[in-house]
């Protein structure tokens, strides 16, 4: 009898394991590109990584001023949607910040994926920009988005600065649900390292650069361990505006008035 009961128990456990492994598909978004958009613009956006993305027909944002429509193409004389590609419009009154999007398709509504909105001029990185001599020109008080595309990818951007100027470099990666653990490094025109930053705001780097001499400099962006892929995206802000590093106290109670001190 003991042997019989033991065998029966084993059969039941195996059956339970088989039932647990039979899970239904579920729409899941892991990355979108670009991961950021500029206020008052319309642009193409693609779901670049995820699971069970069949027949995704709509994107839903947490701000009503951000809307999306399927990107269309002509196939045999008829307009048909392009798989996982959308035309996104950000209205001119949408405040800059981080929002969320969800995709809905054959397998339901997806998880939330973070998406940022910039009020500054926003451009995409242009390859090749992996070396000092290939650095892409970018203006101070603008933003650039990019992705670690392959190998030991480094994205280099050159900018011109004045002596005594204070420039803030803020890289959003973790804040955009990216897998990228970003590093920032500034070099002078001769390639010498001037300063660098890593993990200053959570896992994101922020660098405040007091320009020692007028001239051209290069800011490099790369993953800390040089990983790459569709999910390794970032947005880099380069600006001379205010930058808040710390707020004390860090929280407040609803429906009350309190005093807060800003550091930065």
PDB file of C-alpha atoms in Angstrom:
ATOM      1  CA  UNK A   1       0.000   0.000   0.000  1.00  0.00           C
ATOM      2  CA  UNK A   2       2.850   2.397   0.773  1.00  0.00           C
ATOM      3  CA  UNK A   3       4.316   1.854  -2.695  1.00  0.00           C
ATOM      4  CA  UNK A   4       0.969   2.477  -4.336  1.00  0.00           C
ATOM      5  CA  UNK A   5       0.401   5.724  -2.457  1.00  0.00           C
ATOM      6  CA  UNK A   6       3.920   6.925  -3.322  1.00  0.00           C
ATOM      7  CA  UNK A   7       3.384   6.289  -7.026  1.00  0.00           C
ATOM      8  CA  UNK A   8       0.045   8.082  -6.950  1.00  0.00           C
ATOM      9  CA  UNK A   9       1.627  11.131  -5.330  1.00  0.00           C
ATOM     10  CA  UNK A  10       4.311  11.322  -8.010  1.00  0.00           C
ATOM     11  CA  UNK A  11       1.744  11.167 -10.792  1.00  0.00           C
ATOM     12  CA  UNK A  12      -0.243  14.019  -9.214  1.00  0.00           C
ATOM     13  CA  UNK A  13       2.823  16.241  -8.876  1.00  0.00           C
ATOM     14  CA  UNK A  14       3.821  15.716 -12.485  1.00  0.00           C
ATOM     15  CA  UNK A  15       0.313  16.538 -13.608  1.00  0.00           C
ATOM     16  CA  UNK A  16       0.299  19.739 -11.551  1.00  0.00           C
ATOM     17  CA  UNK A  17       3.598  20.812 -13.105  1.00  0.00           C
ATOM     18  CA  UNK A  18       2.219  20.294 -16.601  1.00  0.00           C
ATOM     19  CA  UNK A  19      -0.846  22.415 -15.811  1.00  0.00           C
ATOM     20  CA  UNK A  20       1.271  25.222 -14.328  1.00  0.00           C
ATOM     21  CA  UNK A  21       3.484  25.392 -17.434  1.00  0.00           C
ATOM     22  CA  UNK A  22       0.533  25.791 -19.807  1.00  0.00           C
ATOM     23  CA  UNK A  23       0.183  29.576 -19.697  1.00  0.00           C
ATOM     24  CA  UNK A  24      -1.777  31.716 -22.103  1.00  0.00           C
ATOM     25  CA  UNK A  25       0.018  34.314 -24.278  1.00  0.00           C
ATOM     26  CA  UNK A  26       0.148  37.833 -22.866  1.00  0.00           C
ATOM     27  CA  UNK A  27       1.086  41.027 -24.698  1.00  0.00           C
ATOM     28  CA  UNK A  28       4.308  42.414 -23.210  1.00  0.00           C
ATOM     29  CA  UNK A  29       6.318  45.454 -24.317  1.00  0.00           C
ATOM     30  CA  UNK A  30      10.015  45.553 -23.394  1.00  0.00           C
ATOM     31  CA  UNK A  31      11.236  48.506 -25.437  1.00  0.00           C
ATOM     32  CA  UNK A  32      10.110  51.155 -27.921  1.00  0.00           C
ATOM     33  CA  UNK A  33      12.134  53.345 -30.259  1.00  0.00           C
ATOM     34  CA  UNK A  34      12.500  56.203 -30.051  1.00  0.00           C
ATOM     35  CA  UNK A  35      12.120  56.163 -26.251  1.00  0.00           C
ATOM     36  CA  UNK A  36      11.367  59.888 -26.220  1.00  0.00           C
ATOM     37  CA  UNK A  37       9.495  62.521 -28.217  1.00  0.00           C
ATOM     38  CA  UNK A  38       9.493  66.308 -28.469  1.00  0.00           C
ATOM     39  CA  UNK A  39       6.557  68.498 -27.512  1.00  0.00           C
ATOM     40  CA  UNK A  40       4.542  69.638 -30.535  1.00  0.00           C
ATOM     41  CA  UNK A  41       5.864  67.015 -33.003  1.00  0.00           C
ATOM     42  CA  UNK A  42       4.691  63.946 -34.892  1.00  0.00           C
ATOM     43  CA  UNK A  43       7.029  61.004 -35.481  1.00  0.00           C
ATOM     44  CA  UNK A  44       7.204  57.250 -36.121  1.00  0.00           C
ATOM     45  CA  UNK A  45       7.509  54.886 -33.152  1.00  0.00           C
ATOM     46  CA  UNK A  46       8.175  51.133 -33.212  1.00  0.00           C
ATOM     47  CA  UNK A  47       7.676  48.400 -30.626  1.00  0.00           C
ATOM     48  CA  UNK A  48      11.181  46.965 -30.914  1.00  0.00           C
ATOM     49  CA  UNK A  49      11.131  44.269 -28.249  1.00  0.00           C
ATOM     50  CA  UNK A  50       8.479  42.277 -26.405  1.00  0.00           C
ATOM     51  CA  UNK A  51       6.424  39.104 -26.244  1.00  0.00           C
ATOM     52  CA  UNK A  52       3.178  38.110 -27.969  1.00  0.00           C
ATOM     53  CA  UNK A  53       2.929  41.340 -29.975  1.00  0.00           C
ATOM     54  CA  UNK A  54       0.683  39.833 -32.654  1.00  0.00           C
ATOM     55  CA  UNK A  55      -1.968  42.163 -34.063  1.00  0.00           C
ATOM     56  CA  UNK A  56      -1.125  45.109 -31.787  1.00  0.00           C
ATOM     57  CA  UNK A  57      -3.563  47.733 -33.032  1.00  0.00           C
ATOM     58  CA  UNK A  58      -3.337  50.631 -30.577  1.00  0.00           C
ATOM     59  CA  UNK A  59      -1.110  52.464 -28.111  1.00  0.00           C
ATOM     60  CA  UNK A  60      -2.497  54.130 -25.005  1.00  0.00           C
ATOM     61  CA  UNK A  61      -0.588  56.897 -23.169  1.00  0.00           C
ATOM     62  CA  UNK A  62      -1.142  58.233 -19.658  1.00  0.00           C
ATOM     63  CA  UNK A  63      -1.540  61.787 -21.002  1.00  0.00           C
ATOM     64  CA  UNK A  64      -4.463  62.532 -23.360  1.00  0.00           C
ATOM     65  CA  UNK A  65      -2.269  64.913 -25.344  1.00  0.00           C
ATOM     66  CA  UNK A  66      -0.116  62.004 -26.578  1.00  0.00           C
ATOM     67  CA  UNK A  67      -1.899  60.008 -29.266  1.00  0.00           C
ATOM     68  CA  UNK A  68      -0.942  57.242 -31.678  1.00  0.00           C
ATOM     69  CA  UNK A  69      -2.321  55.777 -34.886  1.00  0.00           C
ATOM     70  CA  UNK A  70      -1.095  52.682 -36.753  1.00  0.00           C
ATOM     71  CA  UNK A  71       1.452  53.438 -39.458  1.00  0.00           C
ATOM     72  CA  UNK A  72      -0.003  52.445 -42.834  1.00  0.00           C
ATOM     73  CA  UNK A  73       1.520  51.084 -46.031  1.00  0.00           C
ATOM     74  CA  UNK A  74       0.090  50.196 -49.419  1.00  0.00           C
ATOM     75  CA  UNK A  75      -0.049  46.474 -50.192  1.00  0.00           C
ATOM     76  CA  UNK A  76      -1.549  45.421 -53.537  1.00  0.00           C
ATOM     77  CA  UNK A  77      -3.377  48.705 -53.795  1.00  0.00           C
ATOM     78  CA  UNK A  78      -4.809  48.606 -50.270  1.00  0.00           C
ATOM     79  CA  UNK A  79      -3.758  50.430 -47.112  1.00  0.00           C
ATOM     80  CA  UNK A  80      -2.623  48.046 -44.386  1.00  0.00           C
ATOM     81  CA  UNK A  81      -0.993  48.685 -40.974  1.00  0.00           C
ATOM     82  CA  UNK A  82       2.731  48.057 -40.569  1.00  0.00           C
ATOM     83  CA  UNK A  83       3.372  45.519 -37.805  1.00  0.00           C
ATOM     84  CA  UNK A  84       4.133  47.172 -34.461  1.00  0.00           C
ATOM     85  CA  UNK A  85       4.730  50.626 -35.940  1.00  0.00           C
ATOM     86  CA  UNK A  86       2.758  53.764 -35.074  1.00  0.00           C
ATOM     87  CA  UNK A  87       2.613  57.477 -35.840  1.00  0.00           C
ATOM     88  CA  UNK A  88       2.719  59.353 -32.525  1.00  0.00           C
ATOM     89  CA  UNK A  89       1.681  62.975 -31.993  1.00  0.00           C
ATOM     90  CA  UNK A  90       2.577  64.986 -28.888  1.00  0.00           C
ATOM     91  CA  UNK A  91       0.440  68.081 -28.488  1.00  0.00           C
ATOM     92  CA  UNK A  92       2.056  71.433 -27.812  1.00  0.00           C
ATOM     93  CA  UNK A  93       0.544  71.677 -24.307  1.00  0.00           C
ATOM     94  CA  UNK A  94       1.924  68.374 -22.985  1.00  0.00           C
ATOM     95  CA  UNK A  95       4.298  69.080 -20.053  1.00  0.00           C
ATOM     96  CA  UNK A  96       7.774  67.564 -20.380  1.00  0.00           C
ATOM     97  CA  UNK A  97       8.264  64.504 -18.198  1.00  0.00           C
ATOM     98  CA  UNK A  98       7.989  60.729 -18.089  1.00  0.00           C
ATOM     99  CA  UNK A  99       4.727  59.027 -19.021  1.00  0.00           C
ATOM    100  CA  UNK A 100       3.636  55.454 -19.668  1.00  0.00           C
ATOM    101  CA  UNK A 101       2.309  53.678 -22.728  1.00  0.00           C
ATOM    102  CA  UNK A 102       0.512  50.368 -23.116  1.00  0.00           C
ATOM    103  CA  UNK A 103      -0.069  48.350 -26.271  1.00  0.00           C
ATOM    104  CA  UNK A 104      -3.292  46.467 -26.955  1.00  0.00           C
ATOM    105  CA  UNK A 105      -3.599  43.606 -29.413  1.00  0.00           C
ATOM    106  CA  UNK A 106      -4.650  40.020 -29.919  1.00  0.00           C
ATOM    107  CA  UNK A 107      -3.471  38.948 -26.463  1.00  0.00           C
ATOM    108  CA  UNK A 108      -4.825  41.863 -24.455  1.00  0.00           C
ATOM    109  CA  UNK A 109      -3.362  45.041 -22.994  1.00  0.00           C
ATOM    110  CA  UNK A 110       0.357  45.074 -22.205  1.00  0.00           C
ATOM    111  CA  UNK A 111       2.388  46.103 -19.201  1.00  0.00           C
ATOM    112  CA  UNK A 112       3.233  49.830 -18.835  1.00  0.00           C
ATOM    113  CA  UNK A 113       6.376  51.019 -20.627  1.00  0.00           C
ATOM    114  CA  UNK A 114       7.927  54.380 -19.766  1.00  0.00           C
ATOM    115  CA  UNK A 115       8.186  57.060 -22.445  1.00  0.00           C
ATOM    116  CA  UNK A 116       9.684  60.531 -22.035  1.00  0.00           C
ATOM    117  CA  UNK A 117       8.631  63.883 -23.448  1.00  0.00           C
ATOM    118  CA  UNK A 118      11.202  66.642 -23.990  1.00  0.00           C
ATOM    119  CA  UNK A 119      10.586  70.368 -24.349  1.00  0.00           C
ATOM    120  CA  UNK A 120      14.069  70.869 -25.818  1.00  0.00           C
ATOM    121  CA  UNK A 121      14.951  70.206 -29.467  1.00  0.00           C
ATOM    122  CA  UNK A 122      15.309  66.417 -29.746  1.00  0.00           C
ATOM    123  CA  UNK A 123      17.350  64.515 -32.343  1.00  0.00           C
ATOM    124  CA  UNK A 124      18.309  60.903 -32.835  1.00  0.00           C
ATOM    125  CA  UNK A 125      21.853  59.613 -32.862  1.00  0.00           C
ATOM    126  CA  UNK A 126      23.340  59.094 -36.333  1.00  0.00           C
ATOM    127  CA  UNK A 127      25.778  56.232 -36.880  1.00  0.00           C
ATOM    128  CA  UNK A 128      28.688  56.012 -37.220  1.00  0.00           C
ATOM    129  CA  UNK A 129      29.474  58.017 -34.091  1.00  0.00           C
ATOM    130  CA  UNK A 130      31.604  55.511 -32.203  1.00  0.00           C
ATOM    131  CA  UNK A 131      34.939  57.362 -32.125  1.00  0.00           C
ATOM    132  CA  UNK A 132      36.226  60.829 -31.304  1.00  0.00           C
ATOM    133  CA  UNK A 133      36.702  61.727 -34.972  1.00  0.00           C
ATOM    134  CA  UNK A 134      33.167  60.498 -35.766  1.00  0.00           C
ATOM    135  CA  UNK A 135      31.440  62.411 -32.969  1.00  0.00           C
ATOM    136  CA  UNK A 136      28.020  63.755 -33.928  1.00  0.00           C
ATOM    137  CA  UNK A 137      27.598  67.513 -33.481  1.00  0.00           C
ATOM    138  CA  UNK A 138      24.928  68.499 -30.973  1.00  0.00           C
ATOM    139  CA  UNK A 139      23.939  71.866 -29.544  1.00  0.00           C
ATOM    140  CA  UNK A 140      23.907  72.776 -25.882  1.00  0.00           C
ATOM    141  CA  UNK A 141      20.316  73.071 -24.569  1.00  0.00           C
ATOM    142  CA  UNK A 142      19.059  70.169 -26.650  1.00  0.00           C
ATOM    143  CA  UNK A 143      18.458  66.437 -26.222  1.00  0.00           C
ATOM    144  CA  UNK A 144      19.473  63.336 -28.148  1.00  0.00           C
ATOM    145  CA  UNK A 145      18.160  59.772 -28.008  1.00  0.00           C
ATOM    146  CA  UNK A 146      20.021  56.630 -28.995  1.00  0.00           C
ATOM    147  CA  UNK A 147      20.612  52.928 -28.527  1.00  0.00           C
ATOM    148  CA  UNK A 148      23.561  50.609 -28.009  1.00  0.00           C
ATOM    149  CA  UNK A 149      23.445  48.835 -31.360  1.00  0.00           C
ATOM    150  CA  UNK A 150      26.161  46.180 -31.260  1.00  0.00           C
ATOM    151  CA  UNK A 151      29.624  45.160 -30.179  1.00  0.00           C
ATOM    152  CA  UNK A 152      31.281  47.537 -27.731  1.00  0.00           C
ATOM    153  CA  UNK A 153      29.149  50.442 -28.919  1.00  0.00           C
ATOM    154  CA  UNK A 154      30.031  53.966 -27.784  1.00  0.00           C
ATOM    155  CA  UNK A 155      27.967  56.969 -28.882  1.00  0.00           C
ATOM    156  CA  UNK A 156      30.057  60.168 -29.119  1.00  0.00           C
ATOM    157  CA  UNK A 157      28.660  63.700 -29.416  1.00  0.00           C
ATOM    158  CA  UNK A 158      30.683  66.900 -29.809  1.00  0.00           C
ATOM    159  CA  UNK A 159      29.654  70.299 -28.489  1.00  0.00           C
ATOM    160  CA  UNK A 160      31.162  73.756 -28.169  1.00  0.00           C
ATOM    161  CA  UNK A 161      31.398  75.426 -24.762  1.00  0.00           C
ATOM    162  CA  UNK A 162      32.636  78.695 -23.252  1.00  0.00           C
ATOM    163  CA  UNK A 163      35.079  79.001 -20.366  1.00  0.00           C
ATOM    164  CA  UNK A 164      33.292  79.121 -17.016  1.00  0.00           C
ATOM    165  CA  UNK A 165      30.044  77.793 -18.477  1.00  0.00           C
ATOM    166  CA  UNK A 166      28.197  75.226 -16.351  1.00  0.00           C
ATOM    167  CA  UNK A 167      26.559  72.474 -18.413  1.00  0.00           C
ATOM    168  CA  UNK A 168      24.386  69.658 -17.068  1.00  0.00           C
ATOM    169  CA  UNK A 169      24.437  66.242 -18.786  1.00  0.00           C
ATOM    170  CA  UNK A 170      21.528  64.079 -17.654  1.00  0.00           C
ATOM    171  CA  UNK A 171      21.194  60.574 -19.135  1.00  0.00           C
ATOM    172  CA  UNK A 172      17.833  58.824 -18.796  1.00  0.00           C
ATOM    173  CA  UNK A 173      18.084  55.054 -19.161  1.00  0.00           C
ATOM    174  CA  UNK A 174      16.861  53.278 -16.025  1.00  0.00           C
ATOM    175  CA  UNK A 175      14.138  55.930 -15.807  1.00  0.00           C
ATOM    176  CA  UNK A 176      12.944  54.757 -19.253  1.00  0.00           C
ATOM    177  CA  UNK A 177      12.807  51.044 -18.333  1.00  0.00           C
ATOM    178  CA  UNK A 178      16.019  50.529 -20.315  1.00  0.00           C
ATOM    179  CA  UNK A 179      18.390  47.644 -19.603  1.00  0.00           C
ATOM    180  CA  UNK A 180      21.284  50.040 -20.089  1.00  0.00           C
ATOM    181  CA  UNK A 181      23.525  50.896 -17.113  1.00  0.00           C
ATOM    182  CA  UNK A 182      24.867  54.082 -18.645  1.00  0.00           C
ATOM    183  CA  UNK A 183      28.238  55.800 -18.257  1.00  0.00           C
ATOM    184  CA  UNK A 184      29.074  59.369 -19.295  1.00  0.00           C
ATOM    185  CA  UNK A 185      32.586  60.594 -20.112  1.00  0.00           C
ATOM    186  CA  UNK A 186      33.764  64.007 -21.336  1.00  0.00           C
ATOM    187  CA  UNK A 187      36.952  64.359 -23.397  1.00  0.00           C
ATOM    188  CA  UNK A 188      38.680  67.462 -24.669  1.00  0.00           C
ATOM    189  CA  UNK A 189      39.556  68.089 -28.322  1.00  0.00           C
ATOM    190  CA  UNK A 190      42.735  66.018 -27.914  1.00  0.00           C
ATOM    191  CA  UNK A 191      40.880  62.998 -26.566  1.00  0.00           C
ATOM    192  CA  UNK A 192      42.028  63.422 -22.958  1.00  0.00           C
ATOM    193  CA  UNK A 193      39.473  62.428 -20.328  1.00  0.00           C
ATOM    194  CA  UNK A 194      38.221  65.454 -18.404  1.00  0.00           C
ATOM    195  CA  UNK A 195      35.527  63.960 -16.146  1.00  0.00           C
ATOM    196  CA  UNK A 196      33.020  61.095 -16.014  1.00  0.00           C
ATOM    197  CA  UNK A 197      29.892  59.926 -14.155  1.00  0.00           C
ATOM    198  CA  UNK A 198      28.147  56.649 -13.304  1.00  0.00           C
ATOM    199  CA  UNK A 199      25.118  55.859 -11.118  1.00  0.00           C
ATOM    200  CA  UNK A 200      24.619  59.354  -9.708  1.00  0.00           C
ATOM    201  CA  UNK A 201      20.796  59.276  -9.887  1.00  0.00           C
ATOM    202  CA  UNK A 202      19.850  55.688  -9.152  1.00  0.00           C
ATOM    203  CA  UNK A 203      21.434  53.738 -12.003  1.00  0.00           C
ATOM    204  CA  UNK A 204      21.417  56.809 -14.262  1.00  0.00           C
ATOM    205  CA  UNK A 205      24.425  59.157 -14.609  1.00  0.00           C
ATOM    206  CA  UNK A 206      24.152  62.927 -14.212  1.00  0.00           C
ATOM    207  CA  UNK A 207      27.221  65.076 -14.752  1.00  0.00           C
ATOM    208  CA  UNK A 208      27.599  68.783 -13.931  1.00  0.00           C
ATOM    209  CA  UNK A 209      30.472  70.137 -16.031  1.00  0.00           C
ATOM    210  CA  UNK A 210      32.205  73.422 -15.219  1.00  0.00           C
ATOM    211  CA  UNK A 211      33.979  74.212 -18.479  1.00  0.00           C
ATOM    212  CA  UNK A 212      37.689  74.888 -17.807  1.00  0.00           C
ATOM    213  CA  UNK A 213      38.509  76.462 -21.191  1.00  0.00           C
ATOM    214  CA  UNK A 214      36.631  77.514 -24.298  1.00  0.00           C
ATOM    215  CA  UNK A 215      36.603  75.029 -27.123  1.00  0.00           C
ATOM    216  CA  UNK A 216      35.147  71.807 -28.462  1.00  0.00           C
ATOM    217  CA  UNK A 217      34.487  68.808 -26.214  1.00  0.00           C
ATOM    218  CA  UNK A 218      33.075  65.310 -26.708  1.00  0.00           C
ATOM    219  CA  UNK A 219      30.566  63.542 -24.450  1.00  0.00           C
ATOM    220  CA  UNK A 220      30.594  59.732 -24.732  1.00  0.00           C
ATOM    221  CA  UNK A 221      27.686  57.466 -23.749  1.00  0.00           C
ATOM    222  CA  UNK A 222      27.988  53.708 -23.329  1.00  0.00           C
ATOM    223  CA  UNK A 223      26.780  50.807 -21.225  1.00  0.00           C
ATOM    224  CA  UNK A 224      28.941  50.193 -18.154  1.00  0.00           C
ATOM    225  CA  UNK A 225      29.802  46.641 -19.290  1.00  0.00           C
ATOM    226  CA  UNK A 226      29.379  47.381 -23.033  1.00  0.00           C
ATOM    227  CA  UNK A 227      26.225  45.333 -23.426  1.00  0.00           C
ATOM    228  CA  UNK A 228      23.907  46.150 -26.306  1.00  0.00           C
ATOM    229  CA  UNK A 229      20.585  45.365 -27.944  1.00  0.00           C
ATOM    230  CA  UNK A 230      17.110  46.704 -28.652  1.00  0.00           C
ATOM    231  CA  UNK A 231      16.414  47.236 -24.946  1.00  0.00           C
ATOM    232  CA  UNK A 232      19.537  49.384 -24.331  1.00  0.00           C
ATOM    233  CA  UNK A 233      18.099  52.825 -25.070  1.00  0.00           C
ATOM    234  CA  UNK A 234      18.692  56.267 -23.569  1.00  0.00           C
ATOM    235  CA  UNK A 235      17.949  59.966 -23.793  1.00  0.00           C
ATOM    236  CA  UNK A 236      20.734  62.455 -23.077  1.00  0.00           C
ATOM    237  CA  UNK A 237      19.850  66.016 -22.034  1.00  0.00           C
ATOM    238  CA  UNK A 238      22.532  68.697 -22.467  1.00  0.00           C
ATOM    239  CA  UNK A 239      21.494  71.989 -20.903  1.00  0.00           C
ATOM    240  CA  UNK A 240      22.463  75.053 -18.877  1.00  0.00           C
ATOM    241  CA  UNK A 241      19.184  75.256 -16.994  1.00  0.00           C
ATOM    242  CA  UNK A 242      18.440  74.538 -13.327  1.00  0.00           C
ATOM    243  CA  UNK A 243      19.129  71.013 -12.072  1.00  0.00           C
ATOM    244  CA  UNK A 244      17.601  69.665  -8.849  1.00  0.00           C
ATOM    245  CA  UNK A 245      19.791  67.063  -7.168  1.00  0.00           C
ATOM    246  CA  UNK A 246      17.892  66.691  -3.890  1.00  0.00           C
ATOM    247  CA  UNK A 247      14.684  67.809  -2.180  1.00  0.00           C
ATOM    248  CA  UNK A 248      14.323  67.804   1.610  1.00  0.00           C
ATOM    249  CA  UNK A 249      12.099  66.527   3.025  1.00  0.00           C
ATOM    250  CA  UNK A 250      11.639  63.990   0.205  1.00  0.00           C
ATOM    251  CA  UNK A 251       7.889  63.540   0.803  1.00  0.00           C
ATOM    252  CA  UNK A 252       4.827  65.465   1.895  1.00  0.00           C
ATOM    253  CA  UNK A 253       1.336  64.774   3.193  1.00  0.00           C
ATOM    254  CA  UNK A 254      -1.683  65.392   0.977  1.00  0.00           C
ATOM    255  CA  UNK A 255      -3.869  68.437   1.723  1.00  0.00           C
ATOM    256  CA  UNK A 256      -1.171  70.081   3.858  1.00  0.00           C
ATOM    257  CA  UNK A 257       1.322  72.931   3.433  1.00  0.00           C
ATOM    258  CA  UNK A 258       5.017  72.282   4.038  1.00  0.00           C
ATOM    259  CA  UNK A 259       8.389  73.896   3.446  1.00  0.00           C
ATOM    260  CA  UNK A 260      10.828  72.147   1.109  1.00  0.00           C
ATOM    261  CA  UNK A 261      14.474  72.919   0.395  1.00  0.00           C
ATOM    262  CA  UNK A 262      15.871  72.366  -3.097  1.00  0.00           C
ATOM    263  CA  UNK A 263      19.513  71.439  -3.600  1.00  0.00           C
ATOM    264  CA  UNK A 264      21.254  71.550  -6.974  1.00  0.00           C
TER     265      UNK A 264
END
